[in-house]
PDB file of C-alpha atoms and ligand atoms in Angstrom:
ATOM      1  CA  UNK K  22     117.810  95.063 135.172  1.00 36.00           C
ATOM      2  CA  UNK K  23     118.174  97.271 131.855  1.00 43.00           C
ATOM      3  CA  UNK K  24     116.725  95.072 129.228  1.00 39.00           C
ATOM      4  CA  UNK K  25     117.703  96.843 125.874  1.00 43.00           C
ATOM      5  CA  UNK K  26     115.400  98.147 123.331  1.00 53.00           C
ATOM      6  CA  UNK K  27     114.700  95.936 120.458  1.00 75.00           C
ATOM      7  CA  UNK K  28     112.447  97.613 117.629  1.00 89.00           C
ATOM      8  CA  UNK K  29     109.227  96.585 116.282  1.00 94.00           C
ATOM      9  CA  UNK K  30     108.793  92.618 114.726  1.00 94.00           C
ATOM     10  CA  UNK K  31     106.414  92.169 112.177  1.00 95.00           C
ATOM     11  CA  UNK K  32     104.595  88.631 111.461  1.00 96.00           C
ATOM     12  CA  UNK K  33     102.812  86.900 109.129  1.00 97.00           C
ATOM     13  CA  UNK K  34     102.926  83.432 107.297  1.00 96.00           C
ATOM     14  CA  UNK K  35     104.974  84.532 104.570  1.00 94.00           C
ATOM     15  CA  UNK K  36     104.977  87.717 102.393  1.00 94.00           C
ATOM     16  CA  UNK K  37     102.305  89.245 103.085  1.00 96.00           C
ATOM     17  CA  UNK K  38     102.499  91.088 105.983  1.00 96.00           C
ATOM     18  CA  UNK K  39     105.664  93.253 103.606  1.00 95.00           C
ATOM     19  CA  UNK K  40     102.975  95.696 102.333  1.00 94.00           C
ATOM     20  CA  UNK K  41     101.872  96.155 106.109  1.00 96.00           C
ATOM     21  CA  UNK K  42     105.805  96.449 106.873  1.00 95.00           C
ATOM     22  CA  UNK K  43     106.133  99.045 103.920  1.00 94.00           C
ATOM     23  CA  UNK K  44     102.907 100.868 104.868  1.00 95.00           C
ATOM     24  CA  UNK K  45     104.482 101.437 108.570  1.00 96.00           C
ATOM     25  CA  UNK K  46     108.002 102.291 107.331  1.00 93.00           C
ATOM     26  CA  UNK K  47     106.187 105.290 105.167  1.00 93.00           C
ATOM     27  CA  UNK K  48     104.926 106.967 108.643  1.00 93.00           C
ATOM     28  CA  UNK K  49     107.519 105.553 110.999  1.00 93.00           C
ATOM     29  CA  UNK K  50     111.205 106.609 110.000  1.00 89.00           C
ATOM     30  CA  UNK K  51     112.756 106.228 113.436  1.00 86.00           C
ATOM     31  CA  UNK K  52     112.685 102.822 114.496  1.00 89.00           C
ATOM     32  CA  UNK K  53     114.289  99.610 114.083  1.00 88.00           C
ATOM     33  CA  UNK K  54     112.201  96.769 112.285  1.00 89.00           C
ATOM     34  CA  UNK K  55     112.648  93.177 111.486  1.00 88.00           C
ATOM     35  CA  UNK K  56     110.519  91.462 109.233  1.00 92.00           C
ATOM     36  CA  UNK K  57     109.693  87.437 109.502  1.00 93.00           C
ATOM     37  CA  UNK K  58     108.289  85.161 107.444  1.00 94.00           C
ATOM     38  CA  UNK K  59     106.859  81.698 108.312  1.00 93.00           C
ATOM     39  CA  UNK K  60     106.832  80.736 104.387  1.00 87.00           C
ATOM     40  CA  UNK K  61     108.240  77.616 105.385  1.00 91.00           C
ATOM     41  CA  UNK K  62     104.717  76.687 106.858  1.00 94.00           C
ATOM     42  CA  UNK K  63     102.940  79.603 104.430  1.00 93.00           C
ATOM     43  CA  UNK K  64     100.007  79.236 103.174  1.00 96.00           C
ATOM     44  CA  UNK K  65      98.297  79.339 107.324  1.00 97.00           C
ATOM     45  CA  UNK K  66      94.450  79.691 106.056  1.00 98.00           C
ATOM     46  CA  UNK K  67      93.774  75.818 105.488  1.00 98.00           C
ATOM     47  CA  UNK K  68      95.500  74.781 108.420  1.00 98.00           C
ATOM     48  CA  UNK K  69      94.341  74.167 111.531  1.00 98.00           C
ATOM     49  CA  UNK K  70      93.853  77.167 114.581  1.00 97.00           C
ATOM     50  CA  UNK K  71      96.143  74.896 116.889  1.00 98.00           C
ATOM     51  CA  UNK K  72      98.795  74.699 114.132  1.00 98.00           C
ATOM     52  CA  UNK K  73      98.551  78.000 113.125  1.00 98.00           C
ATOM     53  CA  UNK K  74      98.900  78.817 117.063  1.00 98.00           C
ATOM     54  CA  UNK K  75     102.034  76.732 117.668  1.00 98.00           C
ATOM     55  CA  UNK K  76     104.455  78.169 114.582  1.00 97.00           C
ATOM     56  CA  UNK K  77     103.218  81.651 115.288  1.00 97.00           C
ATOM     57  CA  UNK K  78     104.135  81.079 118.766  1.00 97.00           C
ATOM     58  CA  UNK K  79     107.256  79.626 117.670  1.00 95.00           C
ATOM     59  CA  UNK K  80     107.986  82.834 116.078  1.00 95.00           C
ATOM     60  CA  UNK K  81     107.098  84.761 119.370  1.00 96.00           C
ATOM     61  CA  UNK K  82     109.121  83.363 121.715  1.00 94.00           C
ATOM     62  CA  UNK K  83     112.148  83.887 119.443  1.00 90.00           C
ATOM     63  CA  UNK K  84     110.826  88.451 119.325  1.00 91.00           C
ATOM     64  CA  UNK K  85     110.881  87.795 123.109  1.00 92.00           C
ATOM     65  CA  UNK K  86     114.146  86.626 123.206  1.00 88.00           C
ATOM     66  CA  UNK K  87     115.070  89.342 121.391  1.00 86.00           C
ATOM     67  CA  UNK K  88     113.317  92.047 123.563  1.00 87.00           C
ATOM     68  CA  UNK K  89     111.288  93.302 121.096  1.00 91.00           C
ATOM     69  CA  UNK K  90     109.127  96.552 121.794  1.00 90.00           C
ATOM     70  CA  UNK K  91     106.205  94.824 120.251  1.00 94.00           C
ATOM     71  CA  UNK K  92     105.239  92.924 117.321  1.00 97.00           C
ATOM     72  CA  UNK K  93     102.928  93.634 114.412  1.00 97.00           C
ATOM     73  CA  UNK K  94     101.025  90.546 113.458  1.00 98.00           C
ATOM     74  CA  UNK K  95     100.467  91.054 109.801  1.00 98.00           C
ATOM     75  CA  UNK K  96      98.671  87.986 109.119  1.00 98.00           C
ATOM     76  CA  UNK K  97      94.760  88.969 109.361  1.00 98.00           C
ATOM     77  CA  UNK K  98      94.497  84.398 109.359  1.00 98.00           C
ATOM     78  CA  UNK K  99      96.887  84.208 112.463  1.00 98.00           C
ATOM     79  CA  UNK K 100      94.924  87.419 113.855  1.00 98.00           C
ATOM     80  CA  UNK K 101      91.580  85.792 113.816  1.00 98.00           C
ATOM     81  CA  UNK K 102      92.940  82.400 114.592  1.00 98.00           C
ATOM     82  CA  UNK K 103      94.821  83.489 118.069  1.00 98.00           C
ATOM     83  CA  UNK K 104      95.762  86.537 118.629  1.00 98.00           C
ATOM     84  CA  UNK K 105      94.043  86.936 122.359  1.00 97.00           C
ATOM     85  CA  UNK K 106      96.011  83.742 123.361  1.00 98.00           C
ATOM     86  CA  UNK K 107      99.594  85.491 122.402  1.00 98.00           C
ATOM     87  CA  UNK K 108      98.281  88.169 124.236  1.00 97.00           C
ATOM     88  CA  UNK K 109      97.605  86.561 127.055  1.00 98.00           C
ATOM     89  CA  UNK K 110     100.683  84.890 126.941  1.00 98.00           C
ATOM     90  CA  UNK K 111     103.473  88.106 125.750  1.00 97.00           C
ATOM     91  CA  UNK K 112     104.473  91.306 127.589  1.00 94.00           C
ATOM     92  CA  UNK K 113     104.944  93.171 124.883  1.00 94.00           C
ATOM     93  CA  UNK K 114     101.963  95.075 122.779  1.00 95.00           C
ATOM     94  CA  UNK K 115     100.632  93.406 119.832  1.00 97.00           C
ATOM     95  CA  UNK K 116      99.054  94.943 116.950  1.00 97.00           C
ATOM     96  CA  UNK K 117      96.670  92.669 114.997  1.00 97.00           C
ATOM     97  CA  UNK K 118      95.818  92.999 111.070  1.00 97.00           C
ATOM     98  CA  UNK K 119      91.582  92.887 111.093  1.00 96.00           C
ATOM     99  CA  UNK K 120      89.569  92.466 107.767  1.00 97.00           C
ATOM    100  CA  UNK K 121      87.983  96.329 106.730  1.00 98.00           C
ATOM    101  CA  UNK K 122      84.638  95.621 107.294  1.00 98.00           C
ATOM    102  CA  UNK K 123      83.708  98.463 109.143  1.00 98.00           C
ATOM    103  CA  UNK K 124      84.606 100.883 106.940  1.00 97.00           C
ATOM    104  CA  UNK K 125      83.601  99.077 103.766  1.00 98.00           C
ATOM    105  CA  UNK K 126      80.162  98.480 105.166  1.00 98.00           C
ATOM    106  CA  UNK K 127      79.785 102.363 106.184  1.00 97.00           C
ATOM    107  CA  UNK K 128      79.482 102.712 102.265  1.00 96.00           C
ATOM    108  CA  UNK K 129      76.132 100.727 102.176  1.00 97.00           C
ATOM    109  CA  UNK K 130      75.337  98.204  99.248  1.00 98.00           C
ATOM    110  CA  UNK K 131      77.094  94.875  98.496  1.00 98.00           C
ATOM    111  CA  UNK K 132      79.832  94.183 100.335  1.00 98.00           C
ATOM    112  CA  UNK K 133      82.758  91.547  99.015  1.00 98.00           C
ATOM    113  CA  UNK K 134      84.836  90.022 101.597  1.00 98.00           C
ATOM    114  CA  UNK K 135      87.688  87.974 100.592  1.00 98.00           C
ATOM    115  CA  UNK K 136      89.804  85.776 103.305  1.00 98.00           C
ATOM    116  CA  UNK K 137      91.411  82.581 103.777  1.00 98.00           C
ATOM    117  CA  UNK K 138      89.543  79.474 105.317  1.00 98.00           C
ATOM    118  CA  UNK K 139      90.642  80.165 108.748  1.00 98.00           C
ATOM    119  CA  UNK K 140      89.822  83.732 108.773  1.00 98.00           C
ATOM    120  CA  UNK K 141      85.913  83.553 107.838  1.00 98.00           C
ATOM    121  CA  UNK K 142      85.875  80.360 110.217  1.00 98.00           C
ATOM    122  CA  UNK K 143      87.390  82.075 113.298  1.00 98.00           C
ATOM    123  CA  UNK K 144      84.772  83.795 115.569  1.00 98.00           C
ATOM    124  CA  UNK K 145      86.733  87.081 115.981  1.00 98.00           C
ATOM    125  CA  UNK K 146      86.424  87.338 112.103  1.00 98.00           C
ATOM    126  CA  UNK K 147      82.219  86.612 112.037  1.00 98.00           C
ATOM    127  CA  UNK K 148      81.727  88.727 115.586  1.00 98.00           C
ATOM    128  CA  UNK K 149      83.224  91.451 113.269  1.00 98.00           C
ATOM    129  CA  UNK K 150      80.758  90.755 110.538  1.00 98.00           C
ATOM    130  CA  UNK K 151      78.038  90.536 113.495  1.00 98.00           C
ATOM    131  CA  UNK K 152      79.046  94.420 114.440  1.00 98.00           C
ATOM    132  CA  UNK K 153      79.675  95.798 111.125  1.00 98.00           C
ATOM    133  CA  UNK K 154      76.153  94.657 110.077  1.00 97.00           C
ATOM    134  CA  UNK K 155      74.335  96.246 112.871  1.00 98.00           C
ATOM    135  CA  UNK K 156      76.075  99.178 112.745  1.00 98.00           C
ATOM    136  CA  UNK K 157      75.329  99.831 108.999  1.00 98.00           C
ATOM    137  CA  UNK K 158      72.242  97.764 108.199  1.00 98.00           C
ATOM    138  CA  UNK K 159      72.292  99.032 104.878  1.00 98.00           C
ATOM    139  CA  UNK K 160      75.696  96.995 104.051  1.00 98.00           C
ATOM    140  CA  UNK K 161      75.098  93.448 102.875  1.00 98.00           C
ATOM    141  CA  UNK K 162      78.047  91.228 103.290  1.00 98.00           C
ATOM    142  CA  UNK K 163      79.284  88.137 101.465  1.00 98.00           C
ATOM    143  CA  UNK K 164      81.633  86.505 102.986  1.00 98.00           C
ATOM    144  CA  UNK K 165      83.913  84.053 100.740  1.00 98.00           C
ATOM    145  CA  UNK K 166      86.843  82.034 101.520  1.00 98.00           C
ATOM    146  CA  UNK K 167      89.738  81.863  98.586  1.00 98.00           C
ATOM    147  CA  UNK K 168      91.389  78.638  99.579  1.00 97.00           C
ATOM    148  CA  UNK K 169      94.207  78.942  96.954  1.00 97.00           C
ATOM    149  CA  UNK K 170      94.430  82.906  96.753  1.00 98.00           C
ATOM    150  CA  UNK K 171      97.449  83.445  99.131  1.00 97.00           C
ATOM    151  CA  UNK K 172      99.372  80.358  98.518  1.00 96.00           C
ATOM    152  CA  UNK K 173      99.257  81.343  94.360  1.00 96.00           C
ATOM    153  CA  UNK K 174     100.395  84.555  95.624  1.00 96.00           C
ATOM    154  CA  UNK K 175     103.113  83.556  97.827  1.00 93.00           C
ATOM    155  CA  UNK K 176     104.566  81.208  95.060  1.00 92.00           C
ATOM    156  CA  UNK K 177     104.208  83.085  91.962  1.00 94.00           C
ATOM    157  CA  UNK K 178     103.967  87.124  92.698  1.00 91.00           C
ATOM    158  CA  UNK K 179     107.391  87.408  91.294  1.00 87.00           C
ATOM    159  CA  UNK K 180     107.138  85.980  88.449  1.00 88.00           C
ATOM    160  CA  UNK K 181     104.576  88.696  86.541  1.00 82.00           C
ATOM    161  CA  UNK K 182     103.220  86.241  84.361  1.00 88.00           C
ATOM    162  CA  UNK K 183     100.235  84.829  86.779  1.00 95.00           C
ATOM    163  CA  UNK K 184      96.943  85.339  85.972  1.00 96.00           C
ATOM    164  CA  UNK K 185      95.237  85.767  89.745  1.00 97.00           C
ATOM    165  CA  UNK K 186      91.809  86.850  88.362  1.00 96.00           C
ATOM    166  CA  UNK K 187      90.715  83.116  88.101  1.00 97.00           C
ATOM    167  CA  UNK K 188      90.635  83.128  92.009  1.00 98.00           C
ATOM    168  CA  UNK K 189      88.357  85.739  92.468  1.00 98.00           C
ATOM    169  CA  UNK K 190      84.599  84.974  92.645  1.00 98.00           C
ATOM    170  CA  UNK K 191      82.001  86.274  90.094  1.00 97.00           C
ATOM    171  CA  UNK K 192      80.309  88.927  92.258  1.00 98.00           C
ATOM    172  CA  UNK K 193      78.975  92.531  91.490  1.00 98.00           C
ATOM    173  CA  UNK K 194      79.933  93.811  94.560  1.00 98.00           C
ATOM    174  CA  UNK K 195      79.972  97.854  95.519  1.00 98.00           C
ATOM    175  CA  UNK K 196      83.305  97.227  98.039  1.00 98.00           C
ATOM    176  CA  UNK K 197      85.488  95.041  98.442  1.00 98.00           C
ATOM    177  CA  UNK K 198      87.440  94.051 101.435  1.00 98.00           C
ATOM    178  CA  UNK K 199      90.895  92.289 101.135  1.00 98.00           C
ATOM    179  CA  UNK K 200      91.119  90.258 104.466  1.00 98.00           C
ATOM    180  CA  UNK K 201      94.548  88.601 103.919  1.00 98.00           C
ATOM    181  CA  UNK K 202      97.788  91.106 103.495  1.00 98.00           C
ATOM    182  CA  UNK K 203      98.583  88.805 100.686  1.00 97.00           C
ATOM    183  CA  UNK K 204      95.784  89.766  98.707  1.00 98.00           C
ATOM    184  CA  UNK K 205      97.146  93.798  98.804  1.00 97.00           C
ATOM    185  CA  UNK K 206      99.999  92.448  95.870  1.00 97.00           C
ATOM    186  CA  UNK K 207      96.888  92.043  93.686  1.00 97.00           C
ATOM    187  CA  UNK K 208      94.930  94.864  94.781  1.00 97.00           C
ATOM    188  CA  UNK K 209      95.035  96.767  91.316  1.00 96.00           C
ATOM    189  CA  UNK K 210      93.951  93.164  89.913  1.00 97.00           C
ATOM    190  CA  UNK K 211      90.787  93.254  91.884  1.00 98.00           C
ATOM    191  CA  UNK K 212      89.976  96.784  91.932  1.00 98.00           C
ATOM    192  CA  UNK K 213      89.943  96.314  87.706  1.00 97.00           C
ATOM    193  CA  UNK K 214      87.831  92.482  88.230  1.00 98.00           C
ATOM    194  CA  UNK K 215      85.181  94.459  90.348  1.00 98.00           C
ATOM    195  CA  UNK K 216      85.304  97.880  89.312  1.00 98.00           C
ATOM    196  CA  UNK K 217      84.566  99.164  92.663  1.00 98.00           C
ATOM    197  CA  UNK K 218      86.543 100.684  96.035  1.00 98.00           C
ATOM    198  CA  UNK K 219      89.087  97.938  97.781  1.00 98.00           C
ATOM    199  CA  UNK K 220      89.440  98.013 101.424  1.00 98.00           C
ATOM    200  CA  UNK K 221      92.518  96.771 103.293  1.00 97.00           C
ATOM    201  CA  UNK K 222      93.773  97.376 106.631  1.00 95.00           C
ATOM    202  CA  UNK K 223      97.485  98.415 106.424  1.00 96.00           C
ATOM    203  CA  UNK K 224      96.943 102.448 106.679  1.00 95.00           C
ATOM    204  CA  UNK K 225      94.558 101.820 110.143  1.00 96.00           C
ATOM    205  CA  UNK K 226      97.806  99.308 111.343  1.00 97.00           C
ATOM    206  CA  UNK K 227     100.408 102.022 110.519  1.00 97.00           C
ATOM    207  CA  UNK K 228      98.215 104.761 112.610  1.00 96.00           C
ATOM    208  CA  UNK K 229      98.247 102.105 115.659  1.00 96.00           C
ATOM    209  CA  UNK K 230     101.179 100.947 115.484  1.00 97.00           C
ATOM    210  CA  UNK K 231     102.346 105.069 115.346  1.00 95.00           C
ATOM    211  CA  UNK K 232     100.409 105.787 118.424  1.00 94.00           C
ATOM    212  CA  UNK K 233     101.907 102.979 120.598  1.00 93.00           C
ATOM    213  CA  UNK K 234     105.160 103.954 119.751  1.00 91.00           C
ATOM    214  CA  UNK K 235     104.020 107.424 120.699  1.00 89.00           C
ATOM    215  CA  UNK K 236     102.548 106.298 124.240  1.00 86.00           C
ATOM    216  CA  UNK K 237     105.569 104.348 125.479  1.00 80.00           C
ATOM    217  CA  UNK K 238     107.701 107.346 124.296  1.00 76.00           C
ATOM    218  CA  UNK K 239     105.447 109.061 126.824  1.00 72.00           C
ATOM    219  CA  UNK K 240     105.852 106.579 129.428  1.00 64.00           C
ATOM    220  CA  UNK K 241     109.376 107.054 128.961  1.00 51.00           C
ATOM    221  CA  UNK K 242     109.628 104.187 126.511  1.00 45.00           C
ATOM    222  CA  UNK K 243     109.452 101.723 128.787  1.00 44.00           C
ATOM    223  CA  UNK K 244     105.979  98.904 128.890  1.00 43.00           C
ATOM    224  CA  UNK K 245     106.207  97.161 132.442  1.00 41.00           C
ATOM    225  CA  UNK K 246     106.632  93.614 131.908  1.00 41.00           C
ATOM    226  CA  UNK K 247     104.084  91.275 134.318  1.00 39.00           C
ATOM    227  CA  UNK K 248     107.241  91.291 136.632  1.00 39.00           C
ATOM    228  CA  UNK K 249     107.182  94.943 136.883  1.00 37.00           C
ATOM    229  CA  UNK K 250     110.599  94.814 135.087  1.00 37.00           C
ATOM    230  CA  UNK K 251     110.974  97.544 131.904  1.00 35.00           C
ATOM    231  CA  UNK K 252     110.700  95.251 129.191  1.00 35.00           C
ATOM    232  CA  UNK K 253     111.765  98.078 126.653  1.00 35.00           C
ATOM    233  CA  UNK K 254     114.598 100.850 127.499  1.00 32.00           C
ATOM    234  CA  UNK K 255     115.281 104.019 125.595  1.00 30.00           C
ATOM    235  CA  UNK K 256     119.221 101.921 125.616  1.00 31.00           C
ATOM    236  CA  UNK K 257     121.174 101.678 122.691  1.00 32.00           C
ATOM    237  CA  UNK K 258     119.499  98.711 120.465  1.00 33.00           C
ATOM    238  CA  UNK K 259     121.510  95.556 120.412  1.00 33.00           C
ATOM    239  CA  UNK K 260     124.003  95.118 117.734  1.00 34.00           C
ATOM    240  CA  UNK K 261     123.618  92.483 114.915  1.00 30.00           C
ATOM    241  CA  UNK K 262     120.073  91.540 116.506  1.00 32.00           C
ATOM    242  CA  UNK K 263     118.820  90.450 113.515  1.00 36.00           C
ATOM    243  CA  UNK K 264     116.134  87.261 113.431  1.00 39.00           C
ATOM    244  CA  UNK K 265     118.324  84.095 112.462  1.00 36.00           C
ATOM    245  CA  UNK K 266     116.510  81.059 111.327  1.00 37.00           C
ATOM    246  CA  UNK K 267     116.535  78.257 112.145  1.00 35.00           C
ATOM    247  CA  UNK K 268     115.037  76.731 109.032  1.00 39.00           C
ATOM    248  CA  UNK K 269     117.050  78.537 106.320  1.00 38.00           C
ATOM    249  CA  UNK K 270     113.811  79.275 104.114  1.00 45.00           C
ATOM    250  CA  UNK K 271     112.237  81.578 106.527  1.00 47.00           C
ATOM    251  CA  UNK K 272     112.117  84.783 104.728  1.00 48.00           C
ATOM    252  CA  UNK K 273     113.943  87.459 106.545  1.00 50.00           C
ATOM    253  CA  UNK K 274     114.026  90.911 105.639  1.00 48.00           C
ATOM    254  CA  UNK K 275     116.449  92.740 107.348  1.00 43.00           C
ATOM    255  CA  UNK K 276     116.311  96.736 108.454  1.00 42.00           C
ATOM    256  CA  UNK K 277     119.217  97.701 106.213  1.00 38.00           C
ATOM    257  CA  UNK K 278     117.320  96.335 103.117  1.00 38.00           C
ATOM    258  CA  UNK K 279     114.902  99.478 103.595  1.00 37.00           C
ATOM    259  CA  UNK K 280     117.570 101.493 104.941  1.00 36.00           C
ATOM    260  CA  UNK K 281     117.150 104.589 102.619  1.00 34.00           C
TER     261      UNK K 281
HETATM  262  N1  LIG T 315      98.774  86.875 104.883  1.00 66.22           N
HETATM  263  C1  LIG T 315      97.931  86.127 105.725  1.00 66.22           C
HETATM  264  C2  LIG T 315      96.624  86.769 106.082  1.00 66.22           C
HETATM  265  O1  LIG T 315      96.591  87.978 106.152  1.00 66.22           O
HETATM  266  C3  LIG T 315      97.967  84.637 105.651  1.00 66.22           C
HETATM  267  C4  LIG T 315      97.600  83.994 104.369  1.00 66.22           C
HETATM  268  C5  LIG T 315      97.906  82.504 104.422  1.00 66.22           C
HETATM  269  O2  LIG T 315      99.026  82.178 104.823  1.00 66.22           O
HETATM  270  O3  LIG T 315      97.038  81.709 104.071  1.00 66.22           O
HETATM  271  O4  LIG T 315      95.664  86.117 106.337  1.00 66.22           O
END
């Protein structure tokens, strides 16, 4: 069976994973992308890891359904939370979104790493701070949780007028490291709070996200399914395949709106 090819889904809880979505649209011109947004259930980071499990699986069975060549999970809190289970679970690749510890730390000195209350929690987030540690022992990290960063961002970005600084923690940090895509919208913000380099993930998603698409070009773009079944086709992609929701709040961005 020819299963047609379906592009590349991106993820997160609600608009943050768009600056990981515009990052990869910079580097990747020739492939089909849909965007979607759980901001129906957004903020994710001070909800549960079984909750945040079951809408981002919600979300996955509906990229299966539409054949999708793999899926970018921007959401660094679904990430940590479960991304080994959707593996486990999903044919197709998945790209997670992990905190920039690593190459924050390489600088040495005081490290500032803002996440939600999921992220820090999750083990996958503090093995990470485990490694990055004993790989550049002279990197001290702080780790602190912003329970009401993302959901501040997610309801009032837009607007211009909303002073984020009063969520960021009085530190003197030498890097900082912004684990949740929403925090890139306020990245100039923090950079000016701190004074000092901000780390975020999106460039190091873009790269991986380029190579995969790379490798099953190689393989003749097709990623055996577990039934040995081509689960993506170099065939024509589907007309008006576009994520429907649904809950009509979902945010959906469709592929024509970055059309250029
Ligand atoms: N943008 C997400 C992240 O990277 C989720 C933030 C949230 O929904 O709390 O963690």
């Amino acid at each position: 069976m020819r299963i047609p090819y379906g592009g590349v889904a991106f993820f997160d809880s609600g608009i943050g994973g768009i600056t990981v979505f515009a990052e990869c649209r910079k580097r990747i011109k020739d492939e089909i992308f849909y965007y979607y947004g759980d901001n129906v259930h957004a903020p994710y980071g001070n909800r549960s890891a079984e909750e945040i499990y079951s809408y981002v699986d919600a979300a996955f069975a509906r990229f299966r359904r539409l054949r999708v060549k793999g899926v970018v999970l921007a959401c660094n809190t679904a990430t940590a939370v479960c991304v080994e289970r959707l593996r486990a679970k999903y044919d197709f690749p998945i790209i997670g979104t992990e905190p920039a510890v690593l190459p924050a730390a390489k600088l040495g000195g005081e490290v500032l790493v803002l996440a939600t209350k999921a992220t820090t929690q999750s083990e996958r987030f503090q093995g990470l701070c485990r490694l990055a540690t004993l790989r550049y022992p002279n990197a001290r990290l702080s780790i602190v949780a912003c329970p009401d960063l993302a959901g501040a961002i997610e309801n009032n970005i837009l607007t211009g007028r909303h002073d984020f600084s009063q969520y960021l923690p009085a530190a003197s940090p030498n890097a900082i490291v912004l684990g949740c895509t929403h925090y890139i919208y306020i990245k100039d913000v923090v950079a000016r709070h701190y004074n000092c380099p901000v780390f975020d993930g999106n460039e190091g998603i873009a790269k991986r996200l380029a190579f995969t698409l790379r490798q099953a070009k190689k393989d003749d773009f097709s990623i055996n399914g577990r039934d040995g079944q081509p689960l993506v086709t170099t065939a024509r992609p589907p007309q008006n395949c576009f994520l429907g929701s649904e809950k009509k709040r979902n945010l959906l961005v469709f592929e024509h709106m970055f059309a250029k």
